[in-house]
CSV table of C-alpha atoms in Angstrom, one decimal:
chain,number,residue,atom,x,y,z
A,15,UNK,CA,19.3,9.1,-0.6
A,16,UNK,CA,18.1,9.1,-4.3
A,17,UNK,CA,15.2,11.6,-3.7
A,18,UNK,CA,18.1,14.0,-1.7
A,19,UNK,CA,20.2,13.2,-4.5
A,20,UNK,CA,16.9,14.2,-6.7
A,21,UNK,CA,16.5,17.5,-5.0
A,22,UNK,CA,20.3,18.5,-5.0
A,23,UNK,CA,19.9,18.4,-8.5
A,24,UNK,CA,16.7,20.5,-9.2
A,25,UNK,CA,18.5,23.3,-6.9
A,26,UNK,CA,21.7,23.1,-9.6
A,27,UNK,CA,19.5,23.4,-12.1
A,28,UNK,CA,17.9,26.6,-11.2
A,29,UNK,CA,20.9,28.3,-9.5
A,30,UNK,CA,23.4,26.9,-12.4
A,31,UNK,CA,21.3,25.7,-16.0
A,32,UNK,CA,20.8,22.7,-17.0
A,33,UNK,CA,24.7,22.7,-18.9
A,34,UNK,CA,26.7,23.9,-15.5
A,35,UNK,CA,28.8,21.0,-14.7
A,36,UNK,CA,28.1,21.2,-11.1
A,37,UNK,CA,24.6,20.5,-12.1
A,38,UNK,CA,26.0,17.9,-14.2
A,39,UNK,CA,27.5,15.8,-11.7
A,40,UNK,CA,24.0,16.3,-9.3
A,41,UNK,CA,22.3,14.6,-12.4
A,42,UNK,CA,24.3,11.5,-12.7
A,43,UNK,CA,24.9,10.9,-8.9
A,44,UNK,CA,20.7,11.4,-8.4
A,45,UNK,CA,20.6,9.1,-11.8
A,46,UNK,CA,23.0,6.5,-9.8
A,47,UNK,CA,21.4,6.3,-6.8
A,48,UNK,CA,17.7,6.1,-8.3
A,49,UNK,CA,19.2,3.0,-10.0
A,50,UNK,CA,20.6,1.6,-6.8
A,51,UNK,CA,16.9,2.0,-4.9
A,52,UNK,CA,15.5,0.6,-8.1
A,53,UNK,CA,17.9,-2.5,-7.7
A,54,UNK,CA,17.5,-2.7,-4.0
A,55,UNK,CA,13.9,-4.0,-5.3
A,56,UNK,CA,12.2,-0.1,-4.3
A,57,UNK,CA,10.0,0.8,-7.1
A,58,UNK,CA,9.6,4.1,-7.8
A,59,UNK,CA,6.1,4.8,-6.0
A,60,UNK,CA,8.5,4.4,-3.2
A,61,UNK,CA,10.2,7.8,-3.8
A,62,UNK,CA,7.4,9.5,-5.2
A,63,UNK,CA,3.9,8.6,-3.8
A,64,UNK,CA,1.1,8.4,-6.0
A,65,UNK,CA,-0.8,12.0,-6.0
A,66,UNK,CA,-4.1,13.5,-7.1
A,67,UNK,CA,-4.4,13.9,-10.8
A,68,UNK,CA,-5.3,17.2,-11.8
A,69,UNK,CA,-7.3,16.0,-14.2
A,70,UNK,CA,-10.7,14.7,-12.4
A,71,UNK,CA,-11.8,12.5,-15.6
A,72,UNK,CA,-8.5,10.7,-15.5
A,73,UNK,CA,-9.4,7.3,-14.3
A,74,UNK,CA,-4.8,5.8,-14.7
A,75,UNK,CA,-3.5,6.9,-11.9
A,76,UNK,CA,-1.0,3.7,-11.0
A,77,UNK,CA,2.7,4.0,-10.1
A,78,UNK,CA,5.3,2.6,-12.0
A,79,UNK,CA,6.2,-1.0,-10.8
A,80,UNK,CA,8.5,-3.5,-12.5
A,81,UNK,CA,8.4,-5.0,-15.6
């Protein structure tokens, strides 16, 4: 639901700017649910899997986890 949400509001923001309302309410409902999934206890490697760096020397490549 929170990377739908996610999407959703990357579309609004290219069809509408970043100031449209519409695209306004997309941001705080994919904010909302992001901070449901986070207190569900899903971390956010959970919604967006670790990926290749593009830089090869780069030896951090962790996902976020909790504090």
């Amino acid at each position: 639901m929170a990377r739908t949400a996610q999407h959703r509001a990357v579309r609004a923001i290219t069809v509408h700017g970043l100031a449209h309302p519409v695209t306004v309410a997309l941001l705080v409902a994919a904010s909302t649910a992001a901070a449901r999934a986070w207190d569900r206890g899903h971390t956010v490697a959970d919604l967006h899997p670790r990926t290749t760096s593009a830089n090869p020397d780069r030896t951090e490549n962790t996902p976020c986890s909790r504090p």
